[in-house]
CSV table of C-alpha atoms in Angstrom, one decimal:
chain,number,residue,atom,x,y,z
S,27,MET,CA,11.3,1.8,-3.6
S,28,ASN,CA,12.2,-0.5,-6.5
S,29,ILE,CA,11.9,1.3,-9.9
S,30,LEU,CA,12.0,-0.9,-13.0
S,31,THR,CA,12.0,0.4,-16.5
S,32,PHE,CA,11.1,-1.7,-19.5
S,33,GLU,CA,11.9,-1.5,-23.2
S,34,THR,CA,8.5,-3.0,-24.2
S,35,ASN,CA,5.0,-3.0,-22.7
S,36,GLU,CA,5.0,-6.8,-23.2
S,37,GLU,CA,7.9,-7.2,-20.7
S,38,LEU,CA,6.2,-4.8,-18.3
S,39,ASN,CA,2.9,-6.7,-18.4
S,40,GLU,CA,4.6,-10.0,-17.9
S,41,VAL,CA,6.6,-8.8,-14.9
S,42,GLY,CA,3.5,-7.2,-13.3
S,43,ALA,CA,1.3,-10.2,-13.8
S,44,GLY,CA,4.1,-12.4,-12.5
S,45,ILE,CA,4.3,-10.5,-9.3
S,46,ILE,CA,0.6,-10.8,-8.7
S,47,ALA,CA,0.4,-14.5,-9.8
S,48,SER,CA,3.3,-15.4,-7.5
S,49,LEU,CA,1.5,-13.8,-4.5
S,50,VAL,CA,-1.7,-15.7,-5.2
S,51,GLN,CA,0.1,-19.0,-5.8
S,52,THR,CA,1.8,-18.7,-2.4
S,53,LYS,CA,-1.3,-17.2,-0.7
S,54,PRO,CA,-4.5,-18.4,-2.4
S,55,ASN,CA,-6.7,-16.2,-0.2
S,56,ALA,CA,-4.8,-13.0,-1.0
S,57,VAL,CA,-6.6,-9.7,-0.8
S,58,LEU,CA,-5.9,-7.7,-4.0
S,59,GLY,CA,-6.4,-4.0,-4.5
S,60,LEU,CA,-7.2,-3.4,-8.2
S,61,ALA,CA,-7.2,-0.4,-10.5
S,62,THR,CA,-9.0,0.5,-13.7
S,63,GLY,CA,-8.1,2.6,-16.8
S,64,SER,CA,-5.9,1.7,-19.7
S,65,THR,CA,-2.7,1.3,-17.7
S,66,PRO,CA,-3.4,-2.2,-16.0
S,67,ILE,CA,-5.2,-3.8,-19.0
S,68,GLY,CA,-2.1,-5.5,-20.3
S,69,ILE,CA,-1.3,-6.9,-16.9
S,70,TYR,CA,-4.8,-8.3,-16.5
S,71,GLU,CA,-4.5,-9.9,-20.0
S,72,GLU,CA,-1.4,-11.7,-18.8
S,73,LEU,CA,-3.1,-12.8,-15.6
S,74,ILE,CA,-5.9,-14.3,-17.8
S,75,LYS,CA,-3.4,-16.2,-19.8
S,76,LEU,CA,-1.7,-17.6,-16.7
S,77,TYR,CA,-5.1,-18.7,-15.4
S,78,GLN,CA,-6.0,-20.3,-18.7
S,79,LYS,CA,-2.7,-22.2,-18.7
S,80,GLY,CA,-3.6,-23.5,-15.2
S,81,ARG,CA,-0.8,-21.7,-13.5
S,82,VAL,CA,-2.9,-19.7,-11.0
S,83,SER,CA,-6.3,-19.8,-9.5
S,84,PHE,CA,-8.2,-16.9,-8.0
S,85,LYS,CA,-11.2,-18.8,-6.5
S,86,HIS,CA,-10.1,-18.0,-3.0
S,87,ALA,CA,-8.9,-14.5,-3.5
S,88,THR,CA,-10.8,-11.3,-2.6
S,89,THR,CA,-10.5,-8.0,-4.5
S,90,PHE,CA,-11.3,-4.4,-3.7
S,91,ASN,CA,-11.3,-1.7,-6.4
S,92,LEU,CA,-9.9,1.7,-5.8
S,93,ASP,CA,-12.8,3.7,-7.1
S,94,GLU,CA,-16.0,4.2,-9.0
S,95,TYR,CA,-17.8,7.0,-10.7
S,96,ILE,CA,-20.9,8.5,-9.0
S,97,GLY,CA,-24.1,8.4,-11.1
S,98,LEU,CA,-23.2,5.9,-13.8
S,99,PRO,CA,-25.4,2.8,-13.9
S,100,GLU,CA,-23.5,-0.3,-12.8
S,101,ASP,CA,-24.0,-1.8,-16.3
S,102,HIS,CA,-22.9,1.4,-18.1
S,103,PRO,CA,-20.0,0.5,-20.5
S,104,GLU,CA,-17.7,3.0,-18.7
S,105,SER,CA,-18.5,2.1,-15.1
S,106,TYR,CA,-15.6,0.5,-13.3
S,107,ARG,CA,-17.7,-2.5,-12.4
S,108,THR,CA,-18.3,-3.2,-16.1
S,109,PHE,CA,-14.6,-2.6,-16.8
S,110,MET,CA,-13.4,-5.1,-14.2
S,111,ASN,CA,-16.0,-7.7,-15.3
S,112,GLU,CA,-15.0,-7.4,-18.9
S,113,LYS,CA,-11.2,-7.0,-18.5
S,114,LEU,CA,-10.6,-9.6,-15.8
S,115,PHE,CA,-13.3,-11.1,-13.6
S,116,ASN,CA,-15.4,-12.8,-16.4
S,117,HIS,CA,-12.2,-14.6,-17.6
S,118,ILE,CA,-10.9,-16.1,-14.4
S,119,ASP,CA,-12.4,-18.3,-11.7
S,120,ILE,CA,-13.0,-15.7,-9.0
S,121,PRO,CA,-16.6,-15.7,-7.6
S,122,LEU,CA,-18.1,-12.2,-8.3
S,123,GLU,CA,-19.3,-12.0,-4.7
S,124,GLN,CA,-15.6,-11.9,-3.7
S,125,THR,CA,-15.0,-8.8,-5.9
S,126,HIS,CA,-15.8,-5.4,-4.5
S,127,VAL,CA,-16.3,-2.1,-6.3
S,128,PRO,CA,-17.8,1.0,-4.6
S,129,ASN,CA,-21.4,1.5,-5.4
S,130,GLY,CA,-21.6,4.9,-7.1
S,131,ASN,CA,-25.4,4.7,-7.2
S,132,ALA,CA,-26.0,4.0,-3.5
S,133,ALA,CA,-29.0,5.9,-2.0
S,134,ASP,CA,-26.7,7.1,0.8
S,135,LEU,CA,-23.2,7.7,-0.6
S,136,GLU,CA,-21.6,8.6,2.8
S,137,LYS,CA,-22.9,5.3,4.2
S,138,GLU,CA,-21.5,3.5,1.1
S,139,CYS,CA,-18.1,5.0,2.0
S,140,ARG,CA,-18.3,3.8,5.6
S,141,ASP,CA,-19.5,0.4,4.5
S,142,TYR,CA,-16.6,0.0,2.0
S,143,ASP,CA,-14.1,0.9,4.8
S,144,ASP,CA,-15.8,-1.7,7.1
S,145,MET,CA,-15.4,-4.4,4.4
S,146,LEU,CA,-11.7,-3.4,4.0
S,147,THR,CA,-11.2,-3.5,7.7
S,148,ASN,CA,-12.8,-7.0,8.0
S,149,SER,CA,-10.5,-8.2,5.3
S,150,LYS,CA,-7.6,-7.4,7.5
S,151,GLN,CA,-5.1,-5.9,5.1
S,152,ILE,CA,-4.6,-5.6,1.3
S,153,ASP,CA,-1.7,-7.8,0.4
S,154,LEU,CA,-1.0,-6.1,-2.9
S,155,GLN,CA,-2.4,-2.8,-4.3
S,156,ILE,CA,-2.1,-1.9,-8.0
S,157,LEU,CA,-2.0,1.8,-8.9
S,158,GLY,CA,-1.9,3.9,-11.9
S,159,LEU,CA,-0.8,7.6,-11.9
S,160,GLY,CA,-2.9,10.5,-13.0
S,161,HIS,CA,-1.5,13.4,-15.0
S,162,ASN,CA,-1.8,15.6,-11.9
S,163,GLY,CA,-0.3,13.0,-9.6
S,164,HIS,CA,-3.5,11.5,-8.3
S,165,ILE,CA,-3.7,7.9,-7.2
S,166,GLY,CA,-7.1,6.3,-7.1
S,167,PHE,CA,-9.2,9.5,-7.4
S,168,ASN,CA,-7.3,11.2,-4.6
S,169,GLU,CA,-6.8,14.6,-6.3
S,170,PRO,CA,-4.2,17.2,-5.3
S,171,ASP,CA,-5.3,19.2,-2.3
S,172,GLN,CA,-4.1,20.9,0.9
S,173,SER,CA,-5.0,17.8,2.8
S,174,LEU,CA,-6.0,14.2,1.8
S,175,ASN,CA,-8.6,11.9,3.2
S,176,SER,CA,-7.5,8.7,4.8
S,177,GLY,CA,-10.6,6.6,4.3
S,178,THR,CA,-13.0,6.0,1.4
S,179,HIS,CA,-14.7,9.2,0.5
S,180,ILE,CA,-16.6,11.2,-2.2
S,181,VAL,CA,-14.4,13.4,-4.4
S,182,GLN,CA,-15.1,16.2,-6.8
S,183,LEU,CA,-13.1,15.4,-9.9
S,184,LYS,CA,-10.7,18.0,-11.2
S,185,GLU,CA,-11.3,19.3,-14.7
S,186,GLU,CA,-8.0,17.9,-15.9
S,187,THR,CA,-9.0,14.5,-14.7
S,188,ARG,CA,-12.3,14.6,-16.5
S,189,LYS,CA,-10.5,15.8,-19.7
S,190,ALA,CA,-8.1,12.9,-19.4
S,191,ASN,CA,-11.0,10.4,-19.0
S,192,ALA,CA,-13.1,12.0,-21.7
S,193,ARG,CA,-11.5,9.8,-24.4
S,194,PHE,CA,-13.6,6.9,-23.0
S,195,PHE,CA,-16.9,8.9,-23.5
S,196,ASN,CA,-18.6,10.6,-26.4
S,197,SER,CA,-17.8,14.0,-24.9
S,198,ILE,CA,-16.5,15.5,-21.7
S,199,ASP,CA,-20.1,16.4,-20.8
S,200,GLU,CA,-20.8,12.7,-20.2
S,201,VAL,CA,-17.8,12.3,-17.8
S,202,PRO,CA,-19.1,12.2,-14.2
S,203,THR,CA,-18.1,15.1,-12.0
S,204,GLN,CA,-17.8,13.0,-8.8
S,205,ALA,CA,-16.5,9.6,-7.7
S,206,ILE,CA,-16.1,7.4,-4.7
S,207,THR,CA,-12.4,6.6,-4.0
S,208,MET,CA,-10.4,4.6,-1.5
S,209,GLY,CA,-8.4,7.0,0.6
S,210,VAL,CA,-4.6,7.5,0.6
S,211,GLY,CA,-4.4,6.2,4.1
S,212,THR,CA,-6.0,2.9,3.1
S,213,ILE,CA,-3.8,2.6,0.0
S,214,LEU,CA,-0.6,3.1,2.1
S,215,LYS,CA,-1.7,0.3,4.5
S,216,ALA,CA,-1.3,-2.3,1.7
S,217,LYS,CA,1.6,-4.7,2.4
S,218,MET,CA,2.9,-4.1,-1.2
S,219,ILE,CA,2.1,-1.5,-3.8
S,220,ILE,CA,2.7,-1.8,-7.6
S,221,LEU,CA,2.7,1.6,-9.4
S,222,VAL,CA,2.4,1.2,-13.2
S,223,VAL,CA,2.9,4.1,-15.5
S,224,ARG,CA,3.2,4.3,-19.3
S,225,GLY,CA,3.8,7.1,-21.8
S,226,ALA,CA,6.0,10.1,-22.3
S,227,GLU,CA,3.2,12.4,-21.2
S,228,LYS,CA,3.5,11.0,-17.7
S,229,ALA,CA,7.3,11.5,-17.5
S,230,ALA,CA,7.2,14.8,-15.7
S,231,ILE,CA,4.7,13.7,-13.0
S,232,VAL,CA,6.6,10.4,-12.5
S,233,GLN,CA,9.7,12.4,-11.7
S,234,ARG,CA,7.8,14.7,-9.3
S,235,ALA,CA,6.1,11.7,-7.6
S,236,LEU,CA,9.1,9.5,-7.2
S,237,GLN,CA,12.0,12.0,-6.8
S,238,GLY,CA,10.3,15.3,-5.8
S,239,ALA,CA,9.1,16.6,-2.5
S,240,ILE,CA,6.5,14.6,-0.6
S,241,THR,CA,3.4,16.8,-0.8
S,242,THR,CA,-0.3,16.5,-1.0
S,243,ASP,CA,-0.1,18.6,-4.1
S,244,VAL,CA,1.2,15.4,-5.7
S,245,PRO,CA,-0.6,12.6,-3.9
S,246,ALA,CA,1.5,9.9,-5.4
S,247,SER,CA,4.6,11.4,-3.8
S,248,LEU,CA,3.3,9.9,-0.5
S,249,LEU,CA,4.3,6.5,-1.9
S,250,GLN,CA,7.9,7.5,-1.1
S,251,THR,CA,6.9,6.8,2.6
S,252,HIS,CA,5.9,3.2,1.9
S,253,PRO,CA,8.4,0.4,2.7
S,254,ASN,CA,7.5,-1.9,-0.2
S,255,VAL,CA,6.7,-0.2,-3.5
S,256,VAL,CA,7.6,-1.6,-6.9
S,257,VAL,CA,7.3,0.9,-9.8
S,258,LEU,CA,6.9,-0.5,-13.4
S,259,LEU,CA,7.6,2.1,-16.1
S,260,ASP,CA,7.9,2.0,-19.8
S,261,LYS,CA,11.0,3.8,-21.0
S,262,GLU,CA,9.0,6.9,-22.0
S,263,ALA,CA,7.4,7.3,-18.6
S,264,GLY,CA,10.8,6.9,-17.0
S,265,GLY,CA,12.5,9.3,-19.3
S,266,MET,CA,13.0,12.2,-16.8
S,267,LEU,CA,14.2,10.2,-13.8
S,268,SER,CA,17.7,10.9,-12.6
């Protein structure tokens, strides 16, 4: 595990975008696993700049997003499909049919999970997976539990997760209670993982995830078992690491 700490978010964003762009430059048909939320936005902005400068093209790449809320219309401003379109896809040359986000409005949600896993299987292997880190140690929407699902599945969101996401809605009552998420097993199959964490409020869980016991009570701690993880932290998030 390669842990990098940055003095500024600008440096962090440039390094994160540089890793992704380098992969796509050397492997134009790369399969990218993408994340939502405020954490990766700066990296996506840097990727857009690199594309606009003609330094990278995504027209042959394929993307799979980690998760999606259940019950939000696809065009809802807080759906993850809307997020990805507005923050990245609409500004680069990737065909939208090559971008995949779980359908949280599928008539048969269990079948949607199976179909998403089938698409992932048919794409062979994710070359690079971007992750954020939840306050309780979740990755994707894989919440702390006695056991974790390997494949794509439906999850009941913890109250602390809903509270953390309530800032994007008018109130916590509007935050969905369920989501579809890629499983930890699928995440760990990626050839490379980039974990991005920002802010002092994440320092304690960063320490537990990266230097604590490997346990399903902190799903991100399972990243310690992966052979190729790069961790990008601002100095506040890395403040409790030994």
